[in-house]
Coordinates of C-alpha atoms and ligand atoms in Angstrom, one line a residue:
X13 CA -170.8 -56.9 107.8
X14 CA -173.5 -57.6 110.6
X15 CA -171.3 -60.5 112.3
X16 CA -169.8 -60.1 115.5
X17 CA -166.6 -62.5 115.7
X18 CA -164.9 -63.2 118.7
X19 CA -161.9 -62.6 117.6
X20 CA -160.3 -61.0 114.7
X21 CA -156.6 -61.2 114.7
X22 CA -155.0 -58.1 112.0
X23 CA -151.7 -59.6 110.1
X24 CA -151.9 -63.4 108.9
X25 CA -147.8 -63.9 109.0
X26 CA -146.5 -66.5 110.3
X27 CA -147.3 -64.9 114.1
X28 CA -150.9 -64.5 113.1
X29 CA -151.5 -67.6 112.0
X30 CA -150.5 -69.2 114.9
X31 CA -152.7 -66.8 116.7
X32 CA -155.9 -68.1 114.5
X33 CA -154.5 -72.0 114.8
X34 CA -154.1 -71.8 118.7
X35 CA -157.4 -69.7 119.2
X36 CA -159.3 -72.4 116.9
X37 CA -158.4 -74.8 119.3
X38 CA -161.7 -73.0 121.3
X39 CA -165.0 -72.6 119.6
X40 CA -164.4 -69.1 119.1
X41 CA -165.3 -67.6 115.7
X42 CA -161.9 -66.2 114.7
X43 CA -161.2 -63.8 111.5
X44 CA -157.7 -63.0 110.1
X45 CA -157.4 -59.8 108.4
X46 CA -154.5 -59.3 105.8
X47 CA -153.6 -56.8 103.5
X48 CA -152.1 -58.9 100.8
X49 CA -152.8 -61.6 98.7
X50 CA -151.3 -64.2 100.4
X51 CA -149.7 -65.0 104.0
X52 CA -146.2 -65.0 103.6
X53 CA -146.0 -61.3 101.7
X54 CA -143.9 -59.4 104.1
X55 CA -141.7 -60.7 107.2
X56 CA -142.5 -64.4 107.5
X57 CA -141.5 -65.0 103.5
X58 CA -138.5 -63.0 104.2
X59 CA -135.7 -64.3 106.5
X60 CA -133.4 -67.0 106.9
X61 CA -135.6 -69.8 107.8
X62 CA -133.6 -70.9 111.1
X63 CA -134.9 -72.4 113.6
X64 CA -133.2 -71.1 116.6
X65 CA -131.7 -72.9 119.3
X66 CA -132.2 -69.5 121.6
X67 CA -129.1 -68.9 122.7
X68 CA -128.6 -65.6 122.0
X69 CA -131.6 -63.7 123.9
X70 CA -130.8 -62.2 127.1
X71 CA -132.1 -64.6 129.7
X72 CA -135.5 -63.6 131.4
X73 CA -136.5 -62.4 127.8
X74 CA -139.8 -63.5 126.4
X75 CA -137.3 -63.6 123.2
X76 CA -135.7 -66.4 124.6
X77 CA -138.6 -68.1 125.9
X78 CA -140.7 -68.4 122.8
X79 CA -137.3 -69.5 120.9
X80 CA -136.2 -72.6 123.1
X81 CA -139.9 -73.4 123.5
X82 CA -140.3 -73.3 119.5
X83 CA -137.5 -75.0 119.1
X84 CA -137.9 -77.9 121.2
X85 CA -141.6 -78.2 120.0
X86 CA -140.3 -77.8 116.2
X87 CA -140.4 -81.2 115.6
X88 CA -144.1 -82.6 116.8
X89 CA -145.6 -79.3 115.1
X90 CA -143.4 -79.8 112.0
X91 CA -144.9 -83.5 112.1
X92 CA -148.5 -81.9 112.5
X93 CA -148.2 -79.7 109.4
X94 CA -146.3 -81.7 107.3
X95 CA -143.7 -79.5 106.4
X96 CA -140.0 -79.5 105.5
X97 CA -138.2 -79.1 108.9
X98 CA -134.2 -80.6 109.5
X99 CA -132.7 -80.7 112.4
X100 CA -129.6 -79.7 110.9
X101 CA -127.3 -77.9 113.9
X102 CA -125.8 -74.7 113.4
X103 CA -121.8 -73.4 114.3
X104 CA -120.6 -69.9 115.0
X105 CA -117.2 -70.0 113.8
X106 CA -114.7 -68.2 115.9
X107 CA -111.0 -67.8 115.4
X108 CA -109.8 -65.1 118.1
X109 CA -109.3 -65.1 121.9
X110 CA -111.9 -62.1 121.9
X111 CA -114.2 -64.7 120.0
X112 CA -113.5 -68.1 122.4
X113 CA -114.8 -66.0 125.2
X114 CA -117.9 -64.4 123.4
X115 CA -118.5 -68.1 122.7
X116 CA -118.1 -69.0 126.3
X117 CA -120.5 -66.5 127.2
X118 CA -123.2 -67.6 124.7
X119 CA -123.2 -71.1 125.7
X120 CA -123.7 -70.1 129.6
X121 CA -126.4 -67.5 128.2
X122 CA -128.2 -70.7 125.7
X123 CA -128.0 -72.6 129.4
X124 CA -129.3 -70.2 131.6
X125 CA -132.1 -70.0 128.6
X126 CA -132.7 -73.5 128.5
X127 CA -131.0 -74.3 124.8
X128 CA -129.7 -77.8 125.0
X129 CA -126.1 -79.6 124.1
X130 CA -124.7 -76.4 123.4
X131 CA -120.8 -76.7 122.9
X132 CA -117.1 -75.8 122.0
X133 CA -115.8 -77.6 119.3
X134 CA -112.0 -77.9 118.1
X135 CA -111.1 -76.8 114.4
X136 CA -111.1 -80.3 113.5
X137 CA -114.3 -81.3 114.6
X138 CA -115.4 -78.3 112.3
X139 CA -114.2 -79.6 109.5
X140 CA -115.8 -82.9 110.4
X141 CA -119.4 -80.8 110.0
X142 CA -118.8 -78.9 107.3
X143 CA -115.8 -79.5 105.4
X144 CA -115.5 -76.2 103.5
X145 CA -115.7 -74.1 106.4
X146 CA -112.8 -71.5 107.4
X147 CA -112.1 -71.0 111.2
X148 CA -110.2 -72.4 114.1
X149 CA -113.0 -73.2 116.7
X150 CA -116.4 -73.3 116.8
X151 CA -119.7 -73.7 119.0
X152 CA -122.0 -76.2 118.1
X153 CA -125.6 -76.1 118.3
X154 CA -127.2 -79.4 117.1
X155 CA -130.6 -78.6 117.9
X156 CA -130.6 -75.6 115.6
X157 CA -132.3 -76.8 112.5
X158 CA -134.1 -75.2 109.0
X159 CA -137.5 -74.6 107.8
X160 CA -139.7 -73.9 104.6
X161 CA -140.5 -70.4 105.9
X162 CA -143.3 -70.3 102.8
X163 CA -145.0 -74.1 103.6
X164 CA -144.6 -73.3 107.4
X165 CA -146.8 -70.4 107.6
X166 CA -149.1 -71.5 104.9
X167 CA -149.6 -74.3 106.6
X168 CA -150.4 -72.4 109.7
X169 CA -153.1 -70.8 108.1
X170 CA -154.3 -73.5 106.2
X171 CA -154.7 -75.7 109.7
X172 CA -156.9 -72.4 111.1
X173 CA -159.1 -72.7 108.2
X174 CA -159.4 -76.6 108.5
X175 CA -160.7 -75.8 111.7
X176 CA -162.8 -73.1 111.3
X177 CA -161.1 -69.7 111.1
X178 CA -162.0 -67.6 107.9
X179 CA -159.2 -65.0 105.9
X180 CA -159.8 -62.2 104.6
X181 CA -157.0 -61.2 102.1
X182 CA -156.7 -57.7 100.4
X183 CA -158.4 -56.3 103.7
X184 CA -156.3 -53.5 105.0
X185 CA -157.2 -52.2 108.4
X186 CA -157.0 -48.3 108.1
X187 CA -159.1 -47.5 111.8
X188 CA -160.5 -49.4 114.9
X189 CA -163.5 -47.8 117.2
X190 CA -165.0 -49.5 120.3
X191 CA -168.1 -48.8 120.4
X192 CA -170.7 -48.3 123.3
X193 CA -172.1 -52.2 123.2
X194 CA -168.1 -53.0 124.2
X195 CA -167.7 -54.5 120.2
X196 CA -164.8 -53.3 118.5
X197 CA -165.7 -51.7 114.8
X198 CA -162.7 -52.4 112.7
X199 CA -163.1 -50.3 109.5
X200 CA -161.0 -52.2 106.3
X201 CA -160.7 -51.7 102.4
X202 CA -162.9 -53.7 101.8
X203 CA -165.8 -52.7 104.9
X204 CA -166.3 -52.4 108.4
X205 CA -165.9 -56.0 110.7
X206 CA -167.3 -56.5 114.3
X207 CA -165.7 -58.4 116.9
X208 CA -165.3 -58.7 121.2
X209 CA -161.5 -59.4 120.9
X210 CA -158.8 -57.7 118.6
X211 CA -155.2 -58.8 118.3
X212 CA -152.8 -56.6 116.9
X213 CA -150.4 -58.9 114.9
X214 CA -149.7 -56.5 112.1
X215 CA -145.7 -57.0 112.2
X216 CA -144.4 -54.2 110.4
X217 CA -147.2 -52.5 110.6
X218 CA -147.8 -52.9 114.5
X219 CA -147.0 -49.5 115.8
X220 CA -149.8 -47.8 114.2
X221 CA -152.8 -50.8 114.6
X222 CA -151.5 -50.2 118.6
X223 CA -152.5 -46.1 117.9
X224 CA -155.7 -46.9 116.2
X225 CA -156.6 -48.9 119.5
X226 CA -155.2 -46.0 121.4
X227 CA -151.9 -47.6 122.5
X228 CA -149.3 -45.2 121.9
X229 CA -146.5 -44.2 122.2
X230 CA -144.3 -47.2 120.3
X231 CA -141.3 -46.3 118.5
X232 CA -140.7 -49.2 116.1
X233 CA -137.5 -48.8 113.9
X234 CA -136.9 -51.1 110.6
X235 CA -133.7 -53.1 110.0
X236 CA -133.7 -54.2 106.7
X237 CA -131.4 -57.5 105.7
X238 CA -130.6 -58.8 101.8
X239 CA -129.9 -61.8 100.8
X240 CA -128.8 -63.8 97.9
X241 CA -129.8 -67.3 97.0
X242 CA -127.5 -69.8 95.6
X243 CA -128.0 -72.3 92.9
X244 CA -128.7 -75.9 93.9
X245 CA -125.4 -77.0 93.3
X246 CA -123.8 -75.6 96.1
X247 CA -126.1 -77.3 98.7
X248 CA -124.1 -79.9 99.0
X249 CA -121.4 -77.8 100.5
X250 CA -123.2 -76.6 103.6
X251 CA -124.7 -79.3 105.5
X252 CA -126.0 -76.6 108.2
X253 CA -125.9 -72.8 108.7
X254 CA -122.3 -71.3 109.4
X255 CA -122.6 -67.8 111.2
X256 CA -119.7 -66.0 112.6
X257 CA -119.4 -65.1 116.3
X258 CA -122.6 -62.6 117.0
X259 CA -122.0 -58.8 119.2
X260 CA -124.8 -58.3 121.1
X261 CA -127.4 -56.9 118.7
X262 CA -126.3 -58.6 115.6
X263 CA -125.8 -62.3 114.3
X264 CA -124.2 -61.0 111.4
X265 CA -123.8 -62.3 108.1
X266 CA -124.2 -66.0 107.7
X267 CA -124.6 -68.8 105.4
X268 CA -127.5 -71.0 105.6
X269 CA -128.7 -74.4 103.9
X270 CA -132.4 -73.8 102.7
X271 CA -134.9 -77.1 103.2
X272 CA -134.6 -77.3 99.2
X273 CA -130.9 -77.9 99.0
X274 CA -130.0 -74.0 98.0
X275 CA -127.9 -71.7 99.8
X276 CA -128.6 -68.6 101.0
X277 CA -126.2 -65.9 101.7
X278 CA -126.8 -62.4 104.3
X279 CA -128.5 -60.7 106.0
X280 CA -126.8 -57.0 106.5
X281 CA -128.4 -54.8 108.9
X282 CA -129.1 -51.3 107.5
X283 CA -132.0 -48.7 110.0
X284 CA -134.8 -48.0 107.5
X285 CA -137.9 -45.9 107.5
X286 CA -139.7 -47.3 104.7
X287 CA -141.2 -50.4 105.1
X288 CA -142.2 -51.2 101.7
X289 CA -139.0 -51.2 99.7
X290 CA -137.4 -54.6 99.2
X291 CA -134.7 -53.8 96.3
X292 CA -131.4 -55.3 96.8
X293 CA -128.5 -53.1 95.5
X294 CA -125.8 -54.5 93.9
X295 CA -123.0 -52.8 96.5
X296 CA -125.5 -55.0 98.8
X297 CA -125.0 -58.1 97.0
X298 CA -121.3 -57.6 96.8
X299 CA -120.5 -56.6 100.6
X300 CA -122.6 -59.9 101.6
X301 CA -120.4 -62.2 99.6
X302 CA -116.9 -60.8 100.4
X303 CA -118.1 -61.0 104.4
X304 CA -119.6 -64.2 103.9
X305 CA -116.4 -65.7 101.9
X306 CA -114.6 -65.2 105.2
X307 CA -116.3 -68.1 106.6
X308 CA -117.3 -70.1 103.7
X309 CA -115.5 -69.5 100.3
X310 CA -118.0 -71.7 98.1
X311 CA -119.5 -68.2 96.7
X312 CA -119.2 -67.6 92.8
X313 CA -121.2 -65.0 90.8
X314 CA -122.4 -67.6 88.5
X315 CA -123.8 -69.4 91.4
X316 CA -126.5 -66.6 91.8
X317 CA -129.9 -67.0 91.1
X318 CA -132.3 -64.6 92.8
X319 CA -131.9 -61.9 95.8
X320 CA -134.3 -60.7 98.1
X321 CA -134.5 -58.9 101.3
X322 CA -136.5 -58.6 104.9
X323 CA -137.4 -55.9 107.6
X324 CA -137.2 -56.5 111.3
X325 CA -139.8 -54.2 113.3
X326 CA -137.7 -53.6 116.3
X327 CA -139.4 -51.8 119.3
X328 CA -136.9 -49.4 120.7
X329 CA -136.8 -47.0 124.0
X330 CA -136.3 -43.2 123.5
X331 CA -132.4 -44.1 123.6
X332 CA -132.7 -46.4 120.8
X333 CA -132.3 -49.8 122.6
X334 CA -133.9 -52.4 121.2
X335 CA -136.4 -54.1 123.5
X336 CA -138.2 -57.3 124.2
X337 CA -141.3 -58.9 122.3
X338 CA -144.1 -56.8 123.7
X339 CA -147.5 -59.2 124.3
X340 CA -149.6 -56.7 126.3
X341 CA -153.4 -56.1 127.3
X342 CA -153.8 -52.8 128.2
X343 CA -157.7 -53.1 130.0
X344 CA -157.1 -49.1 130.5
X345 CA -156.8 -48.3 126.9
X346 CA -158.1 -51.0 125.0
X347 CA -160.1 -53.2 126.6
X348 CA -160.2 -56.8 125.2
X349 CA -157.2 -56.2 123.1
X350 CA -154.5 -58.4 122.5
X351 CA -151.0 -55.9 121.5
X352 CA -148.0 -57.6 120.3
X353 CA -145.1 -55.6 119.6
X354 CA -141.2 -55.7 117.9
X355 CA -142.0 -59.5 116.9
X356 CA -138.3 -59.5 115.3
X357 CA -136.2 -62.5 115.1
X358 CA -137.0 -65.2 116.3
X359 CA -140.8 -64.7 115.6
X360 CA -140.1 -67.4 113.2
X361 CA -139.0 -70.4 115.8
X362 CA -141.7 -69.2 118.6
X363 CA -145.0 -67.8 116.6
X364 CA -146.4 -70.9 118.6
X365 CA -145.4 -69.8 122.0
X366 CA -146.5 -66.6 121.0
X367 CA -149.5 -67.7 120.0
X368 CA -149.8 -70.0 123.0
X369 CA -149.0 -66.6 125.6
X370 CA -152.1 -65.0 123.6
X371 CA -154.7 -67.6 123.8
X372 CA -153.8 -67.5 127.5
X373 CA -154.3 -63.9 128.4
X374 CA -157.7 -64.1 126.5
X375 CA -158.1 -67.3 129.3
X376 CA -157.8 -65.3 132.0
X377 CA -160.4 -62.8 130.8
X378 CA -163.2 -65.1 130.2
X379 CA -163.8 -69.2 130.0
X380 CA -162.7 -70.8 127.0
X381 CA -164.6 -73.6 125.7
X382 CA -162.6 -76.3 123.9
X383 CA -163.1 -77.3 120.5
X384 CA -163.5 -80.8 120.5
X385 CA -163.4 -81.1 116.5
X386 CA -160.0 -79.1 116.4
X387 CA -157.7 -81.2 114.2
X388 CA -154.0 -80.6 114.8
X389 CA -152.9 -82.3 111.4
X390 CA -153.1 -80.9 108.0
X391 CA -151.4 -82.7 104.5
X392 CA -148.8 -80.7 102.6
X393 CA -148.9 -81.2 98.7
X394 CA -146.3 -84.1 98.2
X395 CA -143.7 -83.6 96.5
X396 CA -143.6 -85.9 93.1
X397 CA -139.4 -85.3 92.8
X398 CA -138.9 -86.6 96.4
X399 CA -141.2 -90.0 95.9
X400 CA -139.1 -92.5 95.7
X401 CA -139.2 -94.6 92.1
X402 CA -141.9 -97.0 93.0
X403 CA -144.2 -94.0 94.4
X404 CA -143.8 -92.3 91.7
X405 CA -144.9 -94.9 89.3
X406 CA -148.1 -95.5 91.7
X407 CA -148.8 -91.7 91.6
X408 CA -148.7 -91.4 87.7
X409 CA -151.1 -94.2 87.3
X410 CA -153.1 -93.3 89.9
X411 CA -153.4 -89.5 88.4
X412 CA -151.7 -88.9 84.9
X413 CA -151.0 -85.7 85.8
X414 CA -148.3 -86.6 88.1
X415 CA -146.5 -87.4 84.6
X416 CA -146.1 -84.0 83.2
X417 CA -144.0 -81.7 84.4
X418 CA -144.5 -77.9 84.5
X419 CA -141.5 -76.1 85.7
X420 CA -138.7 -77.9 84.7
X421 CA -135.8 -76.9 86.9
X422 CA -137.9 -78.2 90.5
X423 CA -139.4 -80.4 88.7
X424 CA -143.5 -79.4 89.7
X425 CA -146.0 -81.8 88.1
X426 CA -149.0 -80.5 86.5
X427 CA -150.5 -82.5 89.5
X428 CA -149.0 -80.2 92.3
X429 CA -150.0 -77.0 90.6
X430 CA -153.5 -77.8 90.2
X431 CA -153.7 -78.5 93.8
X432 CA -152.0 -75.1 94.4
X433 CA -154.0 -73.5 92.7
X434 CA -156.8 -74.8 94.5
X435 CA -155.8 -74.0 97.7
X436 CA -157.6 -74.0 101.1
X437 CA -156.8 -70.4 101.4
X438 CA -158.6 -69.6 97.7
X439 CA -155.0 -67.3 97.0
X440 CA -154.4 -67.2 93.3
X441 CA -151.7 -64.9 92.8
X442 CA -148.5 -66.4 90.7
X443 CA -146.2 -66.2 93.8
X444 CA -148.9 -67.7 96.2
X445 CA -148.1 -71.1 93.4
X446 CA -144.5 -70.5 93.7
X447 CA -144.1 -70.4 97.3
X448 CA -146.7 -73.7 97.9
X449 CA -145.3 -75.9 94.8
X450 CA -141.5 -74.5 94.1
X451 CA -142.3 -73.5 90.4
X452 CA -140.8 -70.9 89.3
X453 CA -138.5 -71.2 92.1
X454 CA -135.3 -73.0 90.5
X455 CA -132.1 -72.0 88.2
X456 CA -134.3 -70.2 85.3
X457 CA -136.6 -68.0 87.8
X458 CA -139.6 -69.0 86.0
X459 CA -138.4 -68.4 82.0
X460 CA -140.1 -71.7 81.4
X461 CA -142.7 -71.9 83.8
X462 CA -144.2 -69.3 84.5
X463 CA -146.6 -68.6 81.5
X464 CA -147.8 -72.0 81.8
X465 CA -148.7 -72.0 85.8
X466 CA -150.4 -68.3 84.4
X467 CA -152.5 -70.4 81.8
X468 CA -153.4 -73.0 84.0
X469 CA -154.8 -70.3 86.6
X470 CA -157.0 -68.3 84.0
X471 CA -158.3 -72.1 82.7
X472 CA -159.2 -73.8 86.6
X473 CA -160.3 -70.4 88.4
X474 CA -161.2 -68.4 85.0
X475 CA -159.5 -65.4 86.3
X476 CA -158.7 -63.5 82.9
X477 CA -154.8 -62.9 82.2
X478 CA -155.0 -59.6 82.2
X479 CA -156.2 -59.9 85.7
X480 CA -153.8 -61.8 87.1
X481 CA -151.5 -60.5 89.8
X482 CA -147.9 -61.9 90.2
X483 CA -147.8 -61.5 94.3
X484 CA -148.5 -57.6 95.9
X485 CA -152.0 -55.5 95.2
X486 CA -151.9 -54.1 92.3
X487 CA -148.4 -56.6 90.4
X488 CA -150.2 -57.2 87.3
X489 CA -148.1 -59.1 84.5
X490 CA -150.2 -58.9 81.2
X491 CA -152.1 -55.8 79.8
X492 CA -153.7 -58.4 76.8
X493 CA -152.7 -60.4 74.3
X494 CA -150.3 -59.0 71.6
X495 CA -152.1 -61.0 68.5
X496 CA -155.5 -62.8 68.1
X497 CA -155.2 -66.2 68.3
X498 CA -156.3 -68.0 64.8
Ligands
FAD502 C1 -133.8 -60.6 107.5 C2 -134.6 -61.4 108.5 C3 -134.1 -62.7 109.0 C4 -134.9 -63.4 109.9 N1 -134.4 -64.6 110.3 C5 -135.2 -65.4 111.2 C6 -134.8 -66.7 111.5 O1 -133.9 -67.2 110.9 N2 -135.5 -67.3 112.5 C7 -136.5 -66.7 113.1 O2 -137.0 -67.4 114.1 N3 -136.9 -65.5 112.8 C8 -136.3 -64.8 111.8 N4 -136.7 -63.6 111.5 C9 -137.9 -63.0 112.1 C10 -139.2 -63.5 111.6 O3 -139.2 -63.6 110.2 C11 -140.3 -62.6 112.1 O4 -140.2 -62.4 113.5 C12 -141.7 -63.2 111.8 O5 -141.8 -63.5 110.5 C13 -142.7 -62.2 112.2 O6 -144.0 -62.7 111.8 P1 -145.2 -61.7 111.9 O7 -146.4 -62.6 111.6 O8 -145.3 -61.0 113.2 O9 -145.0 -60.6 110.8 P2 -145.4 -60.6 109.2 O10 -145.0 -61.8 108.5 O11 -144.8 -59.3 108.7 O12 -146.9 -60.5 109.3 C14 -147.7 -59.4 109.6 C15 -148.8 -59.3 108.6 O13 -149.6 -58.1 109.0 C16 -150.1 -57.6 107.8 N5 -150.5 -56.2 108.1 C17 -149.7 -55.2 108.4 N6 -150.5 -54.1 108.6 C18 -151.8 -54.4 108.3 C19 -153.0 -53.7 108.3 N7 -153.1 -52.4 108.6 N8 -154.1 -54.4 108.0 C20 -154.1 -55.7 107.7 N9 -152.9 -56.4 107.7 C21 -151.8 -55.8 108.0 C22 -148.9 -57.7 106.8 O14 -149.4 -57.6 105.5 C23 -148.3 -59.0 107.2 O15 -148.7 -60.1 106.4 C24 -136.0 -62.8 110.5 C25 -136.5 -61.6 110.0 C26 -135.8 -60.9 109.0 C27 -136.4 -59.6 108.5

């Protein structure tokens, strides 16, 4: 490819996107470069969705900057996107002396931070928020809320491409060269790409994109965290996430409320060094819902429809410590390079600040043009089974296809599913339909659904069957058909 970008930003998660939204805000021609399918394949489709009140960062941290800057913008950017956000508050249930003054000392942490309305609450206040809770005390965080981690960073990246910024998916970045004519040569799968500015947003994959720019050194360790999800019905029994009193490291296992009305149950923490395995044992399963029954006892077997798990890239020192986010430029080393490193939790609530702390050390480098077409706002697919009864009715006779519904259990219209699958992104994987409609997402996992979304896919995009993939490289479902249709 002959093109010279401005900027191309490796890794389009959640953090990446923001990158490519925030940098679009410039006329700057901006390139994302992603390994998968899809957006939300790794990290930002695999965590618990909170948005943090920040709180539990070390003062002076950039951690706890980008959170309470996140989270007080969550609500105008949430607004922008059109996307599921509540501002649901969270409590961290205590019940010992030990855990009234680790309390104490969070809420004079969240202040020092800058996290707002932060306080103790008595066991019958508790109660008051979420009735089925067990504990004596509590502190209350109201501005702690929930997002759709799937629509969020979707939306991200659809917004960069409204304005401008092109994705290329299934392009794995495997070296970078800067060459004489100060243009970085970033050799992928799928071909070499130009560009004056690199930014290393490659989550998991972050310690080796900083060695291929010659950054090294980084010791990034995994923690990997399973969850289960809970049928529907439980929803109603958690009104907002219940976590237990956190050590210094660790929030430990919680219980959160999901934008969808599900629950979801974990995360453990457990040191890994591969960074590709997701599989959820069942000791797993069973050591999240005896520690999480502590604090909430709503948890039944037959409750359980799906698990999954995430990795945390955490940059430690030599002694193991975990560190802050890293957002470097290292002129020295790598000129015109933007290095993020260890974007663990809460890359979720601050990929905006992030992005924001970015765009500005590109500012200082050289004069940024604004874009004056940048458009902040982007529509969501609307959901049919949250119109009210007289929207509905409009929508059905405005589009018939509003009136027949494809998975059963969310209840997705054919309607939302074609618009799905023809995305602004151009993804057409199974699970790129799942996480920007909810099919295939309820009680039955797909059983009804899912070879109907797969039929609708090979008839609008006339990708074969046998060619399609369900979500990673290489996840194909059908080898052919077993009998000639007659
Ligand atoms: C269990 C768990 C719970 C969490 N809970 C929360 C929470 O409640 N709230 C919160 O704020 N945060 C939470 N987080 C943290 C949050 O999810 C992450 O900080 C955030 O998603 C990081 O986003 P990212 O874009 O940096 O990483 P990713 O989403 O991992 O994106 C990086 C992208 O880079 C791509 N990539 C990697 N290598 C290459 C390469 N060589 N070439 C091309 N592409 C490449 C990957 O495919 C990936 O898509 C949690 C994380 C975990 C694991």
């Amino acid at each position: 490819m002959n093109k010279v970008y401005d900027v191309l930003i490796i890794g389009g998660g959640v953090v990446g996107s923001a990158i490519a939204r925030e940098m679009a805000r410039n006329k700057l021609s901006i390139g994302v470069l992603e390994k998968n399918l899809d957006v939300c394949y790794e990290t930002s489709g695999r965590n618990s969705g909170v948005v943090h009140g920040g709180f539990a960062y070390d003062p002076g941290t950039l951690k706890a900057a980008c959170c309470v800057e996140g989270n007080i913008g969550f609500d105008q950017l949430a607004g922008e996107l059109d996307i599921p956000f509540s501002r649901c508050g969270k409590v961290l249930v205590g019940n010992t002396e030990e855990d009234m003054a680790t309390l104490k000392r969070t809420i004079e942490q969240g202040r020092v931070n800058g996290a707002r309305d932060l306080r103790l609450i008595d066991k019958e206040e508790l109660h008051r928020l979420v009735p089925a809770v067990v504990g004596e005390f509590a502190m209350f965080s109201p501005n702690s809320g929930i997002v759709d981690p799937f629509k969020y960073t979707i939306a991200l990246a659809e917004n960069a491409v409204q304005n401008g910024v092109e994705y290329f998916f299934d392009h794995e970045v495997t070296d970078i060269h800067y060459n004489d004519e100060e243009i970085y040569e970033i050799t992928t799968t799928h071909g070499v790409f130009k560009t004056r500015w690199v930014v290393n947003s490659a989550g998991l994959g972050c310690g080796k994109i900083s060695e291929m720019l010659g950054i090294r050194g980084y010791r990034v360790i995994g923690s990997k965290g399973d969850y289960i999800i809970l049928d529907k019905r439980t929803g109603p029994l958690l009104p907002m996430p219940v976590y237990p009193v956190p050590s210094n490291t660790y929030m430990g296992i919680h219980v959160t409320n999901t934008t969808d009305g599900n629950v979801i149950v974990g995360p453990n923490a457990e040191l890994v060094t591969d960074f590709t395995y997701y599989g959820v044992p069942q000791e797993n399963m069973d050591y999240l819902a005896e520690s999480a029954s502590e604090l909430w006892p709503c948890i039944k077997k037959g409750d359980y429809i799906r698990n999954y798990s995430g990795i945390l890239p955490k940059w430690v020192d030599e002694n193991g410590v975990i560190q802050d986010f890293k957002i470097e430029m290292r002129e020295d080393l790598a000129p015109h390079a933007i290095n993020l490193v260890g974007i663990e939790s809460p890359g979720l609530t601050g990929a905006v600040p992030i992005a924001r702390r970015v765009v500005r050390m590109m500012a200082e480098q050289e004069e940024l043009t604004p874009n004056p077409d940048f458009n902040p706002r982007r529509k969501g697919i609307a959901r049919f089974a949250e119109a009210s009864e007289e929207e509905q009715k409009r929508l059905i006779e405005e589009n018939p296809d509003y009136g027949e519904l494809i998975c059963r259990c969310e209840k997705v219209t054919k309607a939302e599913i074609l618009q799905a699958i023809h995305n602004p992104l151009g993804v057409h994987t199974l699970v790129g339909i799942k996480y920007r409609t909810r099919a295939m997402m309820g009680r039955c996992q797909g059983g009804y659904c899912q070879m109907r979304v797969a039929e609708m896919i090979e008839k609008e995009l006339g990708i074969p069957k046998t060619e399609l993939q369900y979500a990673r490289k290489g996840s194909y479902l059908f080898t052919g058909d077993v009998r000639e249709e007659v």
